[in-house]
Short mmCIF file of C-alpha atoms in Angstrom, two decimals:
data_model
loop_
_atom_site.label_atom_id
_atom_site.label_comp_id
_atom_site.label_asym_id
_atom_site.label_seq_id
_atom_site.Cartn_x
_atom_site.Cartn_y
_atom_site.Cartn_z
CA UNK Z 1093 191.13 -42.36 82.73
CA UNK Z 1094 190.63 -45.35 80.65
CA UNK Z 1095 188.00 -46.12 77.74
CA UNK Z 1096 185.80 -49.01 76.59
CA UNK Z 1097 186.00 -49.45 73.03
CA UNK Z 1098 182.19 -48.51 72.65
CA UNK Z 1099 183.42 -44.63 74.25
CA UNK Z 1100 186.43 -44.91 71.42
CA UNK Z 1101 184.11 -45.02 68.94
CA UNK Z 1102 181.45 -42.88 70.30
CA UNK Z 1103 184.25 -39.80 70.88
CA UNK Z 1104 186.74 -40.41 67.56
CA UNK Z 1105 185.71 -36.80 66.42
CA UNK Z 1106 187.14 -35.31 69.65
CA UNK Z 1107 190.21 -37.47 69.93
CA UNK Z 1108 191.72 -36.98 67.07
CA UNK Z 1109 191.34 -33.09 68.14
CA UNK Z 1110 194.91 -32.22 68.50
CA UNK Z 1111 193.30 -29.48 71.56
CA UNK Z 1112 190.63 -31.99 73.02
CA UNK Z 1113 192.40 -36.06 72.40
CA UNK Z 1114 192.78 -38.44 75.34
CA UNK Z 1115 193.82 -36.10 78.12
CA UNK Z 1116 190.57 -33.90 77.16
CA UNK Z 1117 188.15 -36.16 76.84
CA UNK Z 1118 189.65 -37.51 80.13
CA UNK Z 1119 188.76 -34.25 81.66
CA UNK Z 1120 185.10 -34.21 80.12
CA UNK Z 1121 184.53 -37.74 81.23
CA UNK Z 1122 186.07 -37.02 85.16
CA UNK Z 1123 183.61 -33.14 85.11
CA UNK Z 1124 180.74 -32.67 87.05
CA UNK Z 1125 178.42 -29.58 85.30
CA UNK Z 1126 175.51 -27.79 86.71
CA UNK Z 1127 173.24 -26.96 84.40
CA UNK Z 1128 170.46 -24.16 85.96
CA UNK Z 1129 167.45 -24.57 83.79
CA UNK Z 1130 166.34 -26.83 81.73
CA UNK Z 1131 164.17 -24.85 78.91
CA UNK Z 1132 165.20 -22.73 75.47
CA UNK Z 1133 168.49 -22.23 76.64
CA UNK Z 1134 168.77 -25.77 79.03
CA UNK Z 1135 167.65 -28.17 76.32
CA UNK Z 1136 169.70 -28.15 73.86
CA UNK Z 1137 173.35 -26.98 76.02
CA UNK Z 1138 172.32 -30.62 78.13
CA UNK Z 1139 171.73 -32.56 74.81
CA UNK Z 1140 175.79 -30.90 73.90
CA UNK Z 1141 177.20 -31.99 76.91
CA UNK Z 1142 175.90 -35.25 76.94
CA UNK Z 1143 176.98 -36.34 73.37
CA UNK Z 1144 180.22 -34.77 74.61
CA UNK Z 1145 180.92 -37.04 77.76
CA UNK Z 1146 180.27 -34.56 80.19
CA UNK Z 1147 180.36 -37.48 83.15
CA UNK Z 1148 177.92 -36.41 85.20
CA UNK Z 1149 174.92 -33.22 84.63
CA UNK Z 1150 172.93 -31.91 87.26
CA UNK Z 1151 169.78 -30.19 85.87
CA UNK Z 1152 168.17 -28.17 88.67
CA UNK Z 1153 164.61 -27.22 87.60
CA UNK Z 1154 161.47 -27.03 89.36
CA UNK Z 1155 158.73 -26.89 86.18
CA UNK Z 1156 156.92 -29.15 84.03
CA UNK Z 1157 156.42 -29.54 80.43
CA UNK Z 1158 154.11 -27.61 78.66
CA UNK Z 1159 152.98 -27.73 74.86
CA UNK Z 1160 154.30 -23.98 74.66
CA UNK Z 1161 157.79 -24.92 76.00
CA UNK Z 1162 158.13 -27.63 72.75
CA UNK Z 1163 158.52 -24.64 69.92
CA UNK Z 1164 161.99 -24.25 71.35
CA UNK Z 1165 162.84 -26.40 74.42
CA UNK Z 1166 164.06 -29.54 72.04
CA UNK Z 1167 164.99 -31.80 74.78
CA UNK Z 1168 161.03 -32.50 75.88
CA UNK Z 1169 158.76 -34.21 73.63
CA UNK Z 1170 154.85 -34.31 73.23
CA UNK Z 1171 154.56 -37.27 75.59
CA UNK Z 1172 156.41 -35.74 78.10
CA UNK Z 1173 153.61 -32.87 79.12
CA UNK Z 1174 152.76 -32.54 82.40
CA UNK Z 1175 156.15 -34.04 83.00
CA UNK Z 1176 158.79 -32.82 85.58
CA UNK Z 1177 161.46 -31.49 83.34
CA UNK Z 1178 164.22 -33.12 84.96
CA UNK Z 1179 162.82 -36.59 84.45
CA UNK Z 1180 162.16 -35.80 80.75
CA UNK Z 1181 165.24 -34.11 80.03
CA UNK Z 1182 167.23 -37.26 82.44
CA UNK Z 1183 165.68 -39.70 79.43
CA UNK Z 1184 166.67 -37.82 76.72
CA UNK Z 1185 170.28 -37.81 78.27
CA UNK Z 1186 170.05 -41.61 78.81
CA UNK Z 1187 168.77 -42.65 75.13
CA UNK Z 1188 171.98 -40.37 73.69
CA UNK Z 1189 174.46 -41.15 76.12
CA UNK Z 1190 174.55 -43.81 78.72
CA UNK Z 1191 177.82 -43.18 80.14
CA UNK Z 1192 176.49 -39.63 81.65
CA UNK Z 1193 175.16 -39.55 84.81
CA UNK Z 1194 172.35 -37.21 85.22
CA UNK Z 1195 171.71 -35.90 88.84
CA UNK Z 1196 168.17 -34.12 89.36
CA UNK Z 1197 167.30 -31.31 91.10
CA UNK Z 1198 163.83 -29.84 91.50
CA UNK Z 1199 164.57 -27.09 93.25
CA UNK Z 1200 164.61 -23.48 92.19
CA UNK Z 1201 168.01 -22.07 93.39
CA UNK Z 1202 167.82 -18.86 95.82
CA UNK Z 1203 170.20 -17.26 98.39
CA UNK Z 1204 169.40 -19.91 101.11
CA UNK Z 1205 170.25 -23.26 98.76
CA UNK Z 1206 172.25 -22.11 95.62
CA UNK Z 1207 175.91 -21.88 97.02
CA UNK Z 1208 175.44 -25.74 98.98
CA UNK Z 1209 174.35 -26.86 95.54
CA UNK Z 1210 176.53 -25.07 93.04
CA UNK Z 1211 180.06 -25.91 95.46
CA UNK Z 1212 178.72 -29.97 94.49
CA UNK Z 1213 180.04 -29.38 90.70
CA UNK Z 1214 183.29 -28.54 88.37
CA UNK Z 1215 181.73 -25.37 85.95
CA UNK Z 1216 177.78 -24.21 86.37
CA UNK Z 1217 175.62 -23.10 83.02
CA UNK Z 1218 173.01 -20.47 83.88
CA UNK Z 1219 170.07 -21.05 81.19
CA UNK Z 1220 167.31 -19.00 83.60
CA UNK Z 1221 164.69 -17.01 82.30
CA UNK Z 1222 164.51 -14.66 85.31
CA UNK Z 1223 167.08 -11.58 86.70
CA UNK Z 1224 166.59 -12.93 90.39
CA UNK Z 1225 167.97 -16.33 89.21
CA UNK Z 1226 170.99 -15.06 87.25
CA UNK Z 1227 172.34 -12.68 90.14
CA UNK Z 1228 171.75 -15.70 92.93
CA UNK Z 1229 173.79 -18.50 90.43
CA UNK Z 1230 176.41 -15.36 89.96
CA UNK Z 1231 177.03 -14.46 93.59
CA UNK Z 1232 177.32 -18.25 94.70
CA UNK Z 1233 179.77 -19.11 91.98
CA UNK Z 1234 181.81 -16.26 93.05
CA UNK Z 1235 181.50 -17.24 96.61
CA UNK Z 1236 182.05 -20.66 96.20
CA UNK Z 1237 185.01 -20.24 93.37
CA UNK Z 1238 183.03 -21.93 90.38
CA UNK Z 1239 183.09 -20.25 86.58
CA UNK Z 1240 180.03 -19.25 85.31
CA UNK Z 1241 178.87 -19.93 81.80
CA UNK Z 1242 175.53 -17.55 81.31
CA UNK Z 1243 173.40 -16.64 78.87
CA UNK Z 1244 170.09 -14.56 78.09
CA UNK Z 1245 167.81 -14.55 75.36
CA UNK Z 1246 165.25 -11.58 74.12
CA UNK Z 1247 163.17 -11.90 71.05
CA UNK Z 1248 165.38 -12.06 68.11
CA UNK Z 1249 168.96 -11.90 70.09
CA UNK Z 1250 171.01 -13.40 73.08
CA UNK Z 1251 173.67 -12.37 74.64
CA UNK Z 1252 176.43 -14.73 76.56
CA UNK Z 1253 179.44 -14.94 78.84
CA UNK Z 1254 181.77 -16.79 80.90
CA UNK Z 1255 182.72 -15.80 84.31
CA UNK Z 1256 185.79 -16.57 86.51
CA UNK Z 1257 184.96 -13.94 89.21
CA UNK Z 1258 187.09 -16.00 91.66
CA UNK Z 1259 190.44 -15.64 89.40
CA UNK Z 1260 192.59 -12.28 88.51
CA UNK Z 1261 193.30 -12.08 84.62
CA UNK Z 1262 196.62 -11.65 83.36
CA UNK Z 1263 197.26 -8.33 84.38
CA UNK Z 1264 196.71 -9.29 87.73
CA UNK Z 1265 194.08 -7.68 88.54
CA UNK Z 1266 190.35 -9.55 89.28
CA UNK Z 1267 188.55 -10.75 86.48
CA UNK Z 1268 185.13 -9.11 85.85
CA UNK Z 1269 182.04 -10.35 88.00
CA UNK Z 1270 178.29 -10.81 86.74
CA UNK Z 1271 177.87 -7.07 88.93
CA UNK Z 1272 180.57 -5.51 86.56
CA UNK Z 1273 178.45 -6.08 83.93
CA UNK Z 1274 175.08 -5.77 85.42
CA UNK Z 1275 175.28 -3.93 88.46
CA UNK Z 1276 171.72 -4.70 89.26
CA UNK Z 1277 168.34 -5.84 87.82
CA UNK Z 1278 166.27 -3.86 85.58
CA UNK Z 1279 163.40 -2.34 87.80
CA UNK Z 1280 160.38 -5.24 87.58
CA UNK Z 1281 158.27 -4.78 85.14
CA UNK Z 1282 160.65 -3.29 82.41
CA UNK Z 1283 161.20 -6.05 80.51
CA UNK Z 1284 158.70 -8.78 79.87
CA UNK Z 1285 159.00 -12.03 80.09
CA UNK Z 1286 158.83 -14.26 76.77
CA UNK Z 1287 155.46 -15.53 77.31
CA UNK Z 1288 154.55 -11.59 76.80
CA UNK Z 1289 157.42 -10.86 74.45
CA UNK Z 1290 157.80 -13.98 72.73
CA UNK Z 1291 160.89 -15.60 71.67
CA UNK Z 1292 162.59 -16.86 68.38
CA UNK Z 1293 162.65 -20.81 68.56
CA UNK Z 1294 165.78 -21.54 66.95
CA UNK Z 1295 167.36 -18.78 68.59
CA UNK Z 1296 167.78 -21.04 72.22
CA UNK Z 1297 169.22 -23.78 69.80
CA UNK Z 1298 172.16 -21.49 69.01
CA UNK Z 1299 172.87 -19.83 72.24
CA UNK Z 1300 172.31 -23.15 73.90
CA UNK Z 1301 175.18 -24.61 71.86
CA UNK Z 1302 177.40 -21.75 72.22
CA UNK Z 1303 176.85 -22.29 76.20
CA UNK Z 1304 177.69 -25.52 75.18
CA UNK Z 1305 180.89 -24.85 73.24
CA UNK Z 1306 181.67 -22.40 76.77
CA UNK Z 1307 181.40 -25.20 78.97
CA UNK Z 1308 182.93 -27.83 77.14
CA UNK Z 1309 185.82 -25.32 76.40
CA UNK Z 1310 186.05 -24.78 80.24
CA UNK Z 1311 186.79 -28.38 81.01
CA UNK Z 1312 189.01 -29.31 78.09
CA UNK Z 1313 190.88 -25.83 78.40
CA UNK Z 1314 191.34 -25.29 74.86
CA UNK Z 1315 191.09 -21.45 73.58
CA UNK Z 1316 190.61 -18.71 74.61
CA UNK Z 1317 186.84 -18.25 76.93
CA UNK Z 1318 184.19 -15.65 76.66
CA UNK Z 1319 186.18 -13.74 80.38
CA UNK Z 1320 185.39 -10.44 80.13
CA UNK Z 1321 183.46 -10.25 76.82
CA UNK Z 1322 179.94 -10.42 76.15
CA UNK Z 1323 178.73 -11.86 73.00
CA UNK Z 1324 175.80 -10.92 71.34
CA UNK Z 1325 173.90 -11.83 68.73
CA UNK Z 1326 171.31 -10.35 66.06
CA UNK Z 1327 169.25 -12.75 65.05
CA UNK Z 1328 167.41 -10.35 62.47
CA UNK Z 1329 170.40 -9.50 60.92
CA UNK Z 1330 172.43 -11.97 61.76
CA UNK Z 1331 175.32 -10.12 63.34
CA UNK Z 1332 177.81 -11.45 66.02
CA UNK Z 1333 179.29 -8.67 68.48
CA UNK Z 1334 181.72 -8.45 71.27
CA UNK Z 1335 181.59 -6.39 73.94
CA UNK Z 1336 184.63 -5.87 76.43
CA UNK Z 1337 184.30 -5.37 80.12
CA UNK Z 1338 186.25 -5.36 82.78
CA UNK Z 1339 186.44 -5.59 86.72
CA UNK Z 1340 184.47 -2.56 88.69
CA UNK Z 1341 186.16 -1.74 91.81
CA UNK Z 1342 182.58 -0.33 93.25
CA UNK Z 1343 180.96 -3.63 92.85
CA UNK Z 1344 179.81 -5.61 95.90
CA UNK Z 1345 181.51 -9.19 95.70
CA UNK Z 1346 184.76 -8.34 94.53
CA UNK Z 1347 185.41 -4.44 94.72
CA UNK Z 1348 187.77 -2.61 96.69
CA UNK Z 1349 185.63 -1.73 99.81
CA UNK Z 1350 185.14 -5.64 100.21
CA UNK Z 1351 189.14 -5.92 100.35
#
């Protein structure tokens, strides 16, 4: 895939990245990447992949800008309340990068619409704020054979992973699903969402660009991806952790009774 000379310039950093060059940024330029959300998480993992050549982003969201989004979703500005999301987050995309397409989708993803979307793109980013979101984007990437790179924030930490459901590891057997890790959602009303809790700004800026790092990673194929770890992070103390899981034969997408 060629380059003009203004995309040379624009990408230098990456191609003279002995694990990204030419045949990387080829693959960034040629990818297609859901993004589900765009908010703490959303905004700043879209403003990544654009500056990266991601070729095209679709940004399914169905909300508007409010003034309480703007202490952490960085992609929206104060002229854009009362704004769809998509369109504000589409312009920001535009005035970094005009070589990404953007494709909008102001929908909010559910059983009946997620998997038709979801099989339209390469890799999907989960940046929801809401269990019933995360399981839906989970079981259609499985069923559809996408990875999922997902992420969750709480107060002060955030946790993240990369799924490849639809692929067996190196052992052979089949790589962990979101169900392996979460078998199910926490019963409603036992954890509250951050308008109740509240949330640390800066926090979505760094799991956002660690989503980022996922996805980018994902297309290039440099590295080694978050597959069956879960990283989490302390913002209070500042503490990174991994967590290994694995594939549970008992759960419903991929387990053994489904075989």
């Amino acid at each position: 895939m060629a380059f003009d000379s203004d995309e040379i310039e624009r990408y230098a950093r990456h191609l003279v990245l002995a694990e990204v060059g030419g045949p990387g940024q080829a693959k960034l330029k040629a990818a297609r990447v859901l993004v589900v959300g765009a908010g703490g998480l959303g905004a700043p993992l879209i403003q990544y992949l654009a500056a990266a050549g991601i070729g095209t982003i679709g940004i399914a969201d169905d909300d508007i800008v409010s003034l309480s989004n703007l202490q952490r979703q960085v992609i929206h500005g104060t002229p854009d309340i009362g704004r769809p999301k998509i369109e504000s987050a589409s312009a920001a995309v535009a005035r970094l990068n005009p070589h990404v397409r953007v494709e909008g989708h102001a929908v909010r993803l559910d059983p009946g619409n997620a998997a038709d979307l979801i099989a339209q793109y390469d890799v999907v980013a989960d940046g929801s704020d809401n269990f019933g979101t995360r399981y839906c984007v989970s079981d259609a990437c499985f069923q559809v054979r996408r990875p999922l790179v997902t992420a969750a924030l709480g107060r002060f930490d955030g946790t993240l992973t990369t799924l490849r459901a639809h692929e067996k590891g190196a052992d052979g057997r089949p790589n962990p699903t979101y169900r392996c890790l979460f078998p199910s959602p926490p019963p409603p009303g036992t954890v509250p969402p951050c308008a109740e809790a509240g949330v640390l700004g800066a926090l979505a800026g760094v799991m956002g660009s660690l989503m980022a790092m996922e996805v980018i990673r994902a297309v290039a194929g440099f590295g080694e991806p978050l597959v069956g770890r879960l990283l989490m992070v302390d913002a209070r103390s500042m503490r990174f952790e991994t967590l290994h899981y694995g594939w549970d034969p008992d759960n419903p997408l991929s387990g053994t009774a489904q075989g």
